[in-house]
Coordinates of C-alpha atoms in Angstrom, one line a residue:
M482 CA 36.8 -5.1 -19.6
S483 CA 34.1 -7.3 -21.1
A484 CA 32.2 -5.9 -24.2
L485 CA 28.8 -4.6 -23.2
L486 CA 26.2 -5.4 -25.9
P487 CA 22.9 -3.5 -26.5
R488 CA 20.1 -5.2 -24.5
T489 CA 17.2 -6.5 -26.6
H490 CA 14.8 -7.4 -23.9
L491 CA 14.2 -7.2 -20.1
C492 CA 14.3 -10.5 -18.3
G493 CA 10.7 -10.5 -17.2
E494 CA 9.3 -9.6 -20.6
L495 CA 10.0 -12.9 -22.4
R496 CA 7.0 -15.2 -23.1
A497 CA 6.2 -18.2 -25.3
E498 CA 5.7 -15.9 -28.3
N499 CA 9.4 -15.0 -28.1
A500 CA 10.5 -18.6 -28.7
G501 CA 13.1 -18.7 -31.5
Q502 CA 14.3 -15.1 -31.0
H503 CA 17.9 -14.2 -30.5
V504 CA 18.1 -12.1 -27.3
I505 CA 20.7 -10.2 -25.2
L506 CA 19.9 -9.9 -21.5
Q507 CA 21.7 -8.3 -18.6
G508 CA 21.0 -8.6 -14.9
W509 CA 21.9 -10.2 -11.6
A510 CA 22.2 -13.9 -10.8
H511 CA 19.2 -14.4 -8.6
L512 CA 19.6 -18.2 -8.3
V513 CA 22.5 -20.5 -9.4
R514 CA 22.1 -24.3 -9.4
D515 CA 24.6 -26.7 -10.9
N516 CA 23.2 -30.2 -11.4
G517 CA 26.4 -31.6 -12.8
G518 CA 25.3 -32.0 -16.5
V519 CA 23.0 -28.9 -16.4
L520 CA 23.6 -25.4 -15.0
F521 CA 20.7 -23.2 -14.2
V522 CA 21.1 -19.4 -13.8
V523 CA 18.0 -17.4 -12.9
L524 CA 18.7 -13.9 -14.2
R525 CA 16.9 -11.0 -12.6
D526 CA 16.3 -7.3 -13.5
K527 CA 13.6 -4.8 -12.5
S528 CA 11.1 -6.5 -14.8
G529 CA 11.4 -10.0 -13.3
T530 CA 13.4 -13.2 -13.8
V531 CA 14.1 -15.7 -16.5
Q532 CA 15.9 -19.0 -16.5
V533 CA 19.1 -19.4 -18.4
T534 CA 20.0 -23.1 -19.0
V535 CA 23.5 -24.3 -19.8
D536 CA 23.5 -28.0 -20.9
E537 CA 25.0 -30.3 -23.5
R538 CA 24.1 -27.8 -26.3
A539 CA 26.3 -25.1 -24.8
A540 CA 29.9 -24.4 -26.1
P541 CA 32.8 -25.1 -23.7
E542 CA 33.5 -21.4 -23.2
V543 CA 29.9 -20.9 -22.1
W544 CA 30.3 -23.7 -19.5
E545 CA 33.6 -22.0 -18.4
Q546 CA 31.9 -18.7 -17.8
G547 CA 28.7 -20.2 -16.4
R548 CA 30.7 -22.0 -13.6
R549 CA 32.1 -18.6 -12.5
V550 CA 28.7 -17.2 -11.7
R551 CA 27.8 -16.8 -8.1
L552 CA 24.7 -15.2 -6.5
E553 CA 24.3 -11.5 -7.3
Y554 CA 27.0 -11.5 -9.9
V555 CA 26.2 -9.1 -12.8
V556 CA 25.8 -11.2 -15.9
Q557 CA 25.3 -10.7 -19.6
V558 CA 23.6 -13.5 -21.7
E559 CA 23.4 -13.7 -25.4
G560 CA 21.3 -16.6 -26.7
T561 CA 18.0 -18.1 -28.0
V562 CA 14.6 -18.3 -26.4
V563 CA 13.2 -21.8 -26.5
D564 CA 10.1 -23.5 -25.1
R565 CA 10.6 -25.5 -22.0
Q566 CA 10.2 -29.2 -22.3
P567 CA 6.8 -30.7 -21.7
G568 CA 6.0 -30.8 -18.0
M569 CA 8.9 -28.5 -17.1
A570 CA 7.1 -25.1 -17.1
N571 CA 7.3 -23.1 -13.9
K572 CA 3.9 -21.6 -13.1
D573 CA 5.4 -19.4 -10.4
M574 CA 7.5 -17.4 -12.9
G575 CA 6.0 -15.1 -15.5
T576 CA 8.6 -16.4 -17.9
G577 CA 8.1 -20.0 -16.8
A578 CA 7.0 -21.3 -20.2
I579 CA 10.4 -20.6 -21.7
E580 CA 14.1 -20.6 -21.1
V581 CA 17.2 -19.1 -22.7
L582 CA 19.9 -21.2 -24.2
P583 CA 23.1 -19.1 -24.1
S584 CA 25.6 -18.8 -27.0
R585 CA 27.6 -16.5 -24.9
L586 CA 27.7 -15.8 -21.2
T587 CA 29.8 -13.0 -19.7
V588 CA 30.4 -12.1 -16.1
L589 CA 30.3 -8.3 -16.0
N590 CA 31.1 -7.9 -12.3
G591 CA 31.4 -10.0 -9.2
T592 CA 30.4 -9.1 -5.6
R593 CA 31.7 -9.3 -2.1
P594 CA 29.9 -11.7 0.3
L595 CA 26.4 -10.3 0.7
P596 CA 25.3 -9.0 4.2
F597 CA 22.0 -10.9 3.6
A598 CA 20.3 -12.9 0.9
I599 CA 18.2 -11.3 -1.8
G600 CA 16.2 -14.3 -2.9
G601 CA 13.7 -16.3 -1.0
K602 CA 10.3 -15.3 0.5
A603 CA 11.7 -13.9 3.7
V604 CA 14.7 -11.7 4.4
E605 CA 16.6 -13.0 7.4
A606 CA 18.1 -9.7 8.4
S607 CA 17.2 -6.9 10.8
E608 CA 15.8 -3.7 9.4
E609 CA 18.9 -1.9 10.6
V610 CA 21.1 -4.2 8.5
R611 CA 18.9 -3.8 5.5
L612 CA 18.8 0.0 5.8
K613 CA 22.6 0.1 6.3
H614 CA 22.9 -1.7 2.9
R615 CA 19.8 -0.1 1.3
Y616 CA 21.2 -0.3 -2.2
I617 CA 21.2 -4.1 -1.8
D618 CA 17.9 -4.2 -0.1
L619 CA 16.3 -2.3 -3.0
R620 CA 17.3 -5.2 -5.3
R621 CA 14.5 -7.2 -3.7
P622 CA 11.6 -7.6 -6.2
E623 CA 9.1 -6.8 -3.4
L624 CA 10.7 -3.4 -2.7
Q625 CA 11.2 -2.6 -6.4
E626 CA 7.6 -3.3 -7.1
K627 CA 6.6 -0.8 -4.3
L628 CA 8.8 1.9 -5.8
M629 CA 7.5 1.2 -9.3
L630 CA 4.0 1.5 -7.9
R631 CA 5.0 4.8 -6.4
S632 CA 6.2 6.0 -9.9
R633 CA 2.9 4.8 -11.5
T634 CA 0.9 6.6 -8.9
A635 CA 2.7 9.8 -9.3
M636 CA 2.2 9.7 -13.0
A637 CA -1.5 9.0 -12.5
V638 CA -1.8 12.0 -10.2
R639 CA 0.0 14.2 -12.8
N640 CA -2.2 13.0 -15.6
F641 CA -5.4 13.6 -13.7
L642 CA -4.5 17.0 -12.5
S643 CA -3.1 18.2 -15.8
G644 CA -6.3 17.1 -17.4
R645 CA -8.3 19.2 -14.9
G646 CA -6.5 22.4 -15.7
F647 CA -3.8 22.4 -13.0
T648 CA -0.4 24.0 -13.4
E649 CA 2.5 22.3 -11.7
V650 CA 4.7 24.9 -9.9
E651 CA 7.7 24.4 -7.7
T652 CA 7.9 26.4 -4.5
P653 CA 11.0 27.2 -2.5
I654 CA 12.8 24.7 -0.2
L655 CA 14.8 27.4 1.6
T656 CA 12.2 29.7 3.2
K657 CA 11.2 31.5 6.3
S658 CA 10.7 29.9 9.7
T659 CA 7.1 30.3 10.9
P660 CA 6.9 28.4 14.2
E661 CA 3.3 27.0 14.0
G662 CA 2.8 23.3 14.4
A663 CA 5.8 21.0 14.4
R664 CA 9.4 22.1 14.8
D665 CA 11.2 23.4 11.7
Y666 CA 14.4 22.1 10.3
L667 CA 16.7 25.2 10.2
V668 CA 19.5 26.0 7.8
P669 CA 22.1 28.7 8.7
S670 CA 22.9 31.4 6.1
R671 CA 26.6 32.0 5.3
V672 CA 26.0 35.3 3.6
H673 CA 23.7 36.6 6.3
P674 CA 25.4 35.9 9.6
G675 CA 23.1 34.9 12.4
Q676 CA 20.1 34.4 10.2
W677 CA 18.4 31.2 9.2
Y678 CA 16.3 29.6 6.6
A679 CA 13.7 26.9 7.4
L680 CA 12.8 23.9 5.3
P681 CA 9.1 24.0 4.5
Q682 CA 6.7 22.0 6.6
S683 CA 4.3 22.5 3.6
P684 CA 4.1 25.0 0.7
Q685 CA 1.0 26.6 2.4
I686 CA 1.8 30.3 2.1
F687 CA 3.3 30.0 -1.3
K688 CA 0.3 28.2 -2.8
Q689 CA -2.0 30.8 -1.4
L690 CA 0.2 33.4 -3.0
L691 CA -0.1 31.6 -6.3
M692 CA -3.8 32.0 -6.1
V693 CA -3.4 35.7 -5.5
S694 CA -1.1 35.7 -8.6
G695 CA -4.0 34.3 -10.7
F696 CA -2.8 30.7 -11.5
D697 CA -6.3 29.4 -10.6
R698 CA -5.3 25.8 -10.1
Y699 CA -1.8 24.8 -8.8
F700 CA -0.4 21.5 -7.8
Q701 CA 3.0 20.0 -6.8
I702 CA 4.3 16.7 -5.6
A703 CA 6.2 18.5 -2.9
K704 CA 9.0 17.5 -0.5
C705 CA 8.2 18.7 3.1
F706 CA 10.1 18.5 6.4
R707 CA 9.0 18.3 10.0
D708 CA 11.3 17.8 13.0
E709 CA 8.9 15.6 15.0
D710 CA 8.9 12.3 16.7
L711 CA 8.6 9.5 14.3
R712 CA 6.4 6.4 14.0
A713 CA 5.6 3.7 11.4
D714 CA 3.6 6.0 9.2
R715 CA 5.7 9.2 9.6
Q716 CA 9.1 10.4 8.3
P717 CA 11.1 13.6 8.9
E718 CA 11.1 14.3 5.2
F719 CA 7.9 13.3 3.3
T720 CA 6.1 13.9 0.1
Q721 CA 2.7 15.4 -0.4
I722 CA 0.4 16.0 -3.3
D723 CA -0.1 19.7 -2.8
M724 CA -3.1 21.5 -4.4
E725 CA -4.8 24.9 -4.4
L726 CA -7.8 26.2 -6.3
S727 CA -9.4 29.5 -6.8
F728 CA -13.2 30.2 -6.7
V729 CA -14.1 27.0 -5.0
T730 CA -16.2 25.8 -2.1
S731 CA -15.3 22.9 0.1
D732 CA -17.9 20.7 -1.7
M733 CA -16.1 21.4 -5.0
V734 CA -12.7 20.5 -3.6
I735 CA -14.0 17.3 -2.0
E736 CA -15.7 16.2 -5.2
L737 CA -12.6 16.9 -7.3
C738 CA -10.3 15.0 -4.9
S739 CA -12.7 12.1 -4.7
D740 CA -12.5 11.8 -8.5
M741 CA -8.7 11.9 -8.2
I742 CA -8.7 9.1 -5.7
R743 CA -11.0 7.0 -7.9
H744 CA -8.7 7.6 -10.9
V745 CA -5.5 6.8 -9.0
W746 CA -6.8 3.7 -7.3
Q747 CA -8.1 2.4 -10.6
Q748 CA -4.9 3.1 -12.4
A749 CA -2.5 1.9 -9.7
R750 CA -4.4 -1.1 -8.3
G751 CA -7.3 -1.7 -10.6
H752 CA -9.6 -1.0 -7.6
A753 CA -12.9 0.7 -8.2
V754 CA -13.7 3.3 -5.4
G755 CA -17.4 4.1 -5.2
E756 CA -19.0 7.1 -3.5
I757 CA -17.0 8.3 -0.5
P758 CA -19.2 8.9 2.6
R759 CA -18.9 12.1 4.7
M760 CA -19.2 12.6 8.4
T761 CA -18.7 15.5 10.7
Y762 CA -15.9 15.7 13.2
A763 CA -18.4 15.5 16.0
E764 CA -20.0 12.3 14.5
A765 CA -16.5 10.7 14.0
M766 CA -15.6 11.4 17.7
R767 CA -19.0 10.2 19.0
R768 CA -19.0 7.0 17.0
F769 CA -15.3 6.1 16.8
G770 CA -13.4 8.3 19.3
V771 CA -10.9 9.5 16.7
D772 CA -11.0 12.0 13.8
A773 CA -9.5 9.4 11.4
P774 CA -11.8 6.5 11.8
D775 CA -11.3 3.0 10.3
I776 CA -14.8 2.2 9.1
R777 CA -14.0 -1.3 7.8
F778 CA -15.4 -2.9 11.0
G779 CA -17.9 -2.2 13.7
L780 CA -17.2 -1.8 17.4
E781 CA -18.8 1.7 17.4
H782 CA -19.2 3.6 20.6
T783 CA -22.3 4.7 22.4
T784 CA -22.4 7.8 24.6
L785 CA -24.2 7.0 27.9
D786 CA -26.2 9.3 30.2
W787 CA -25.3 7.7 33.5
S788 CA -25.5 10.9 35.5
S789 CA -27.9 9.2 37.9
T790 CA -25.7 6.2 38.7
S791 CA -24.7 5.4 42.2
F792 CA -21.5 3.9 40.8
K793 CA -19.0 6.5 42.2
V794 CA -16.2 6.3 39.6
V795 CA -18.7 7.1 36.8
G796 CA -20.7 9.6 38.8
D797 CA -17.6 11.6 39.8
A798 CA -16.3 11.7 36.2
L799 CA -19.6 13.0 34.9
A800 CA -20.0 15.5 37.7
A801 CA -16.6 16.9 36.7
G802 CA -17.8 17.6 33.2
G803 CA -16.6 14.4 31.6
I804 CA -18.4 11.8 29.5
C805 CA -19.1 8.1 29.6
K806 CA -19.0 5.8 26.5
A807 CA -19.5 2.1 25.9
M808 CA -18.2 -0.3 23.3
V809 CA -19.6 -3.8 22.7
V810 CA -17.2 -6.6 21.4
P811 CA -19.6 -9.2 20.0
G812 CA -18.9 -12.8 21.1
A813 CA -15.8 -11.9 23.1
A814 CA -17.0 -12.7 26.7
E815 CA -15.8 -16.3 26.8
S816 CA -12.5 -15.7 24.8
T817 CA -11.3 -12.7 26.7
S818 CA -9.3 -13.5 29.8
R819 CA -8.8 -11.4 32.9
K820 CA -5.2 -10.9 31.8
Q821 CA -6.4 -9.5 28.5
L822 CA -8.8 -7.2 30.3
D823 CA -5.9 -5.9 32.5
E824 CA -3.9 -5.3 29.3
H825 CA -6.8 -3.4 27.8
T826 CA -6.8 -1.2 30.9
L827 CA -3.1 -0.5 30.7
F828 CA -3.6 0.3 27.0
V829 CA -6.2 3.0 27.6
K830 CA -4.1 4.5 30.3
R831 CA -1.5 5.5 27.7
Y832 CA -4.1 7.9 26.4
R833 CA -4.8 9.3 29.9
L834 CA -8.0 7.4 30.4
G835 CA -8.1 6.4 34.1
G836 CA -9.3 2.8 33.5
L837 CA -12.0 0.6 32.1
L838 CA -15.2 -0.9 33.4
W839 CA -16.0 -4.2 31.9
G840 CA -18.9 -6.6 31.9
K841 CA -19.5 -10.1 30.4
V842 CA -23.0 -11.0 29.4
S843 CA -24.0 -14.7 29.8
G844 CA -27.8 -14.5 29.3
D845 CA -30.6 -12.1 28.7
P846 CA -28.9 -8.6 28.9
S847 CA -32.0 -7.1 30.4
L848 CA -31.5 -9.2 33.5
A849 CA -29.0 -8.0 36.1
A850 CA -28.0 -11.7 36.8
S851 CA -26.7 -12.0 33.3
W852 CA -23.9 -9.5 33.9
S853 CA -20.6 -10.2 35.5
G854 CA -17.6 -8.0 36.2
P855 CA -17.6 -4.4 37.5
L856 CA -20.5 -3.5 35.2
S857 CA -22.7 -5.9 37.3
K858 CA -22.7 -3.2 40.0
V859 CA -24.3 -0.6 37.6
E860 CA -28.1 -0.2 37.7
I861 CA -29.7 -2.5 35.1
D862 CA -31.9 0.3 33.7
L863 CA -28.7 2.3 32.9
L864 CA -27.1 -0.8 31.2
Q865 CA -30.1 -0.9 28.9
Q866 CA -28.8 2.3 27.3
I867 CA -26.1 0.2 25.6
P868 CA -27.6 -1.0 22.3
D869 CA -27.1 -4.3 20.5
V870 CA -25.9 -6.3 23.5
S871 CA -26.4 -10.1 23.3
S872 CA -25.4 -13.1 25.4
G873 CA -21.7 -13.8 25.0
D874 CA -20.7 -10.2 24.4
L875 CA -18.0 -8.3 26.2
V876 CA -18.9 -4.7 27.1
L877 CA -16.2 -2.1 27.9
V878 CA -17.0 1.3 29.4
G879 CA -14.8 4.4 29.9
A880 CA -15.6 7.5 31.9
G881 CA -13.5 10.7 32.4
P882 CA -12.6 13.9 30.6
K883 CA -14.0 13.9 27.0
A884 CA -10.6 13.9 25.2
H885 CA -9.3 11.1 27.3
V886 CA -12.4 8.9 26.8
H887 CA -12.4 9.5 23.1
A888 CA -8.7 8.7 22.7
G889 CA -8.6 5.7 25.0
L890 CA -11.7 3.9 23.6
G891 CA -10.9 5.0 20.1
R892 CA -7.4 3.6 20.0
L893 CA -8.6 0.5 21.9
R894 CA -11.3 -0.1 19.3
A895 CA -8.7 -0.5 16.5
H896 CA -6.4 -2.5 18.8
I897 CA -9.1 -5.0 19.6
A898 CA -10.1 -5.3 16.0
R899 CA -6.6 -6.2 14.9
Q900 CA -6.2 -8.6 17.8
R901 CA -9.5 -10.4 16.9
G902 CA -9.0 -10.4 13.2
L903 CA -12.0 -8.1 12.5
V904 CA -10.2 -6.0 9.9
P905 CA -10.9 -7.3 6.4
E906 CA -7.7 -7.5 4.3
G907 CA -7.4 -6.1 0.8
T908 CA -10.1 -3.5 1.2
F909 CA -10.1 0.3 1.1
A910 CA -12.7 2.2 3.2
F911 CA -12.6 5.9 2.6
C912 CA -14.5 8.7 4.3
W913 CA -14.4 12.5 4.4
V914 CA -14.4 14.2 7.8
T915 CA -15.7 17.8 7.9
D916 CA -16.7 20.6 10.2
F917 CA -13.6 20.5 12.4
P918 CA -13.3 22.8 15.4
A919 CA -11.2 25.8 14.2
F920 CA -9.2 26.0 17.5
E921 CA -8.1 23.7 20.4
W922 CA -7.0 24.7 23.8
D923 CA -3.3 24.2 24.5
E924 CA -3.1 23.3 28.2
D925 CA 0.7 23.5 28.4
N926 CA 0.7 27.1 27.1
A927 CA -2.7 28.1 28.3
R928 CA -3.8 29.5 24.9
W929 CA -5.9 28.7 21.8
V930 CA -4.1 27.2 18.8
A931 CA -5.3 26.5 15.3
M932 CA -6.4 22.8 14.9
H933 CA -5.2 22.8 11.3
H934 CA -3.3 26.0 10.6
P935 CA -4.0 29.7 11.1
F936 CA -4.9 30.3 7.5
T937 CA -8.0 28.0 7.7
S938 CA -11.3 29.9 7.2
P939 CA -13.8 29.7 10.0
V940 CA -17.3 29.1 8.8
A941 CA -18.9 32.4 8.0
A942 CA -21.5 32.2 10.8
H943 CA -18.8 31.8 13.5
I944 CA -16.5 34.7 12.6
D945 CA -18.1 36.9 15.2
L946 CA -17.1 34.4 17.9
L947 CA -13.4 35.0 17.3
G948 CA -11.6 36.4 20.3
T949 CA -14.6 35.8 22.6
D950 CA -15.1 33.2 25.4
R951 CA -16.8 31.0 22.8
M952 CA -13.7 30.2 20.8
G953 CA -14.2 26.5 21.3
E954 CA -17.5 26.7 19.4
V955 CA -15.9 28.1 16.2
L956 CA -16.0 25.6 13.4
S957 CA -13.7 25.7 10.4
D958 CA -14.4 25.1 6.7
A959 CA -11.9 22.2 6.8
Y960 CA -12.0 18.6 5.6
D961 CA -9.8 15.5 5.9
I962 CA -9.8 12.4 3.8
V963 CA -9.4 9.1 5.7
C964 CA -8.6 5.6 4.4
N965 CA -8.5 2.5 6.6
G966 CA -7.9 4.6 9.7
Y967 CA -5.1 6.8 8.2
E968 CA -5.5 10.4 7.5
I969 CA -4.3 10.5 3.9
G970 CA -5.1 14.1 3.2
G971 CA -6.5 17.3 4.6
G972 CA -7.3 20.8 3.6
S973 CA -9.6 23.7 4.0
I974 CA -11.1 26.8 2.4
R975 CA -8.5 29.6 3.2
I976 CA -9.0 33.0 4.6
H977 CA -8.9 35.5 1.6
D978 CA -9.9 38.6 3.5
S979 CA -6.9 40.2 5.3
A980 CA -9.2 41.7 8.0
V981 CA -10.5 38.2 8.9
Q982 CA -6.9 36.8 8.8
S983 CA -5.8 39.6 11.2
K984 CA -8.7 38.8 13.5
V985 CA -7.7 35.1 13.6
F986 CA -4.1 36.0 14.4
A987 CA -5.4 38.2 17.3
A988 CA -7.6 35.4 18.6
L989 CA -4.5 33.2 18.7
G990 CA -2.6 35.7 20.8
L991 CA -0.5 37.1 18.0
S992 CA 0.0 40.9 18.2
P993 CA -0.2 42.8 14.9
E994 CA 3.6 43.2 15.1
D995 CA 4.2 39.5 15.5
A996 CA 1.7 38.6 12.8
Q997 CA 3.4 41.1 10.4
S998 CA 6.9 39.7 11.3
K999 CA 5.9 36.1 10.7
F1000 CA 3.4 36.3 7.9
G1001 CA 3.7 39.8 6.7
F1002 CA 4.1 38.9 3.0
L1003 CA 0.9 36.9 3.1
L1004 CA -1.1 39.6 4.9
D1005 CA 0.2 42.1 2.4
A1006 CA -0.8 39.9 -0.6
L1007 CA -4.3 39.4 0.7
Q1008 CA -4.9 43.1 0.4
F1009 CA -4.2 43.0 -3.4
G1010 CA -7.3 41.3 -4.7
A1011 CA -7.0 37.8 -3.3
P1012 CA -9.7 35.5 -4.8
P1013 CA -11.7 33.1 -2.6
H1014 CA -9.6 29.9 -2.6
G1015 CA -9.0 26.6 -0.9
G1016 CA -7.1 23.3 -1.3
L1017 CA -5.6 20.4 0.4
A1018 CA -2.5 18.2 0.7
M1019 CA -2.5 14.5 0.2
G1020 CA 0.0 12.4 2.1
F1021 CA 1.7 10.7 -0.9
D1022 CA 3.8 8.3 1.1
R1023 CA 0.7 7.1 3.0
W1024 CA -1.1 6.7 -0.3
I1025 CA 1.6 4.3 -1.5
M1026 CA 1.8 2.5 1.9
L1027 CA -1.9 1.7 1.5
L1028 CA -1.8 0.9 -2.2
A1029 CA 1.2 -1.5 -1.5
G1030 CA -0.5 -3.2 1.4
T1031 CA 2.1 -2.4 4.0
E1032 CA 1.9 -0.7 7.4
N1033 CA 5.5 0.6 7.3
I1034 CA 6.1 3.8 5.4
R1035 CA 9.8 3.0 5.2
E1036 CA 9.0 0.2 2.8
V1037 CA 7.7 2.7 0.1
I1038 CA 10.5 5.3 0.3
A1039 CA 13.7 4.6 -1.6
F1040 CA 16.1 5.9 1.1
P1041 CA 14.2 6.3 4.4
K1042 CA 15.3 7.4 7.8
T1043 CA 15.1 5.2 10.9
A1044 CA 12.7 5.8 13.7
S1045 CA 15.4 8.0 15.3
A1046 CA 15.6 10.1 12.1
Q1047 CA 18.9 8.7 11.0
D1048 CA 20.1 7.6 7.6
I1049 CA 22.4 4.8 8.7
M1050 CA 23.5 4.1 5.1
A1051 CA 24.8 7.6 4.4
D1052 CA 25.7 8.2 8.1
A1053 CA 23.5 11.2 8.5
P1054 CA 23.3 13.4 10.5
N1055 CA 27.0 13.5 11.2
V1056 CA 29.7 15.8 12.5
V1057 CA 31.0 18.4 10.0
D1058 CA 34.4 20.1 9.8
P1059 CA 34.7 22.9 12.3
A1060 CA 35.8 25.2 9.5
Q1061 CA 32.3 24.8 7.9
L1062 CA 30.7 25.9 11.1
T1063 CA 33.0 28.9 11.4
E1064 CA 32.1 29.8 7.8
L1065 CA 28.4 29.6 8.8
H1066 CA 28.9 31.7 12.0
V1067 CA 27.6 28.8 14.2
A1068 CA 29.1 26.6 16.8
N1069 CA 28.2 23.2 18.3
V1070 CA 27.1 23.3 21.9
A1071 CA 27.6 20.2 24.0
P1072 CA 24.3 18.7 25.0
V1073 CA 23.3 19.0 28.6
V1074 CA 23.3 15.6 30.3
A1075 CA 21.5 15.2 33.5
E1076 CA 23.6 13.8 36.4
R1077 CA 22.6 10.4 37.6
E1078 CA 21.1 10.2 41.1
G1079 CA 23.2 8.5 43.6

């Protein structure tokens, strides 16, 4: 086995001021080029790359070893740093002003043929292949930088919160199943046959108990688990910055977390975040159709009072209690084809909006003759309710049930902005959304459910509405933080009065016995001098996704799952030995497969 020497420098650290120094480097052969009389080996480690040059000054044994080197071989180099010859500097490399002349070059390990190349600007391999060989994929400098950014961000969070009097406390991973929200991941107990643990969807109850315990300010960079359908910004196991504070109002929590965002974005990206605006949930839905609005661009919505229209589709929707909203796309009349309009209609139908009315404006918008398309059939005085319409604009209108109109036009707004290049790159637009409804109606189960979670405090003025036919009017003391259209955190002031907590459970259809069975230890704790408290959880993976400038959360997690919740590198989930299942007192049940028709 070759002798391993103590490393003196990382590859990417060397600069012109290191010229003349004797160095020992170790890393991977990122690039190998043999020009006959000169051999170039670009050596890479986590800090970057440096060029090692084997030429007429090198000893024969160095040439012998150098010619053994292939891409991704593990190599040790002992040599001297020298300035590159005039005109030979590489401005694309941090170390491009110097090179290393080796006095000894040792191959520490070789490699099998790689499933894909590490170097180059693009990786010519599918994501499935890269995830299968994630340990190789992670050698790519782009991914390493994302994970180092993740590490720096976590350190910045810890430094900030520690400086604000927070105590980091770890809460249990094996806990009790409390089926509210997403599905739990369940773990069978060997020593308690027939009983199960659940992996935490969040440390919610435990952090409230820490407030009852007098810790005043708690935080944790916590692992959480949810068995839910995945998408580009969601994983079955995820990380959140979990926080809870005693004796605070929502304004106090918002201000502290705004300061943390400013600190972290400055430390991690050198980006100065100014004042973060606030808007209510009602305002966000009215202007943008979603409760996590991307405010980097316009295309805001206008709610229309078209109850007097003779246009039947709109009239019927409003008569049924729905709403009508419009969105103006400036300058898009000429460049939007009929095929694209049909695609927009199909797009909004995914969100249960029945369709779109459109109109192109080719002159003075106050004249009916300037309008074409279905909106030309709408009374001109009603069209005047749509503000800021100019010649050349495209106007889109949706009418139907409130939730469907908001969702359809809201998602279409972001879709059109991306299509038309209206979203500025390299910017961060934050906003706080407040005053959420405390409850929403679950049509499938015909009952009220908590919009956030059942421990969220209703605003004091609405507590008397709990359990009445006005449940939909109850607002919560809750708040979300949004960046570039992503919800990156959310929280609330919690219920600290056990009587109010019991009243909320009753309003949600939980009997006292069910509430005690599911949340008894929290209800008990609230009766032992619980302080007023509140907090929030920040989606740490989404933070890193935004800071790294990617839209795929898998790019900022070391070993992510696929969209079908599989780890194809480790082959998980997988089949286990039947003896293990017997020991756990469980058995596999064959899935029911529907018979094909015909």
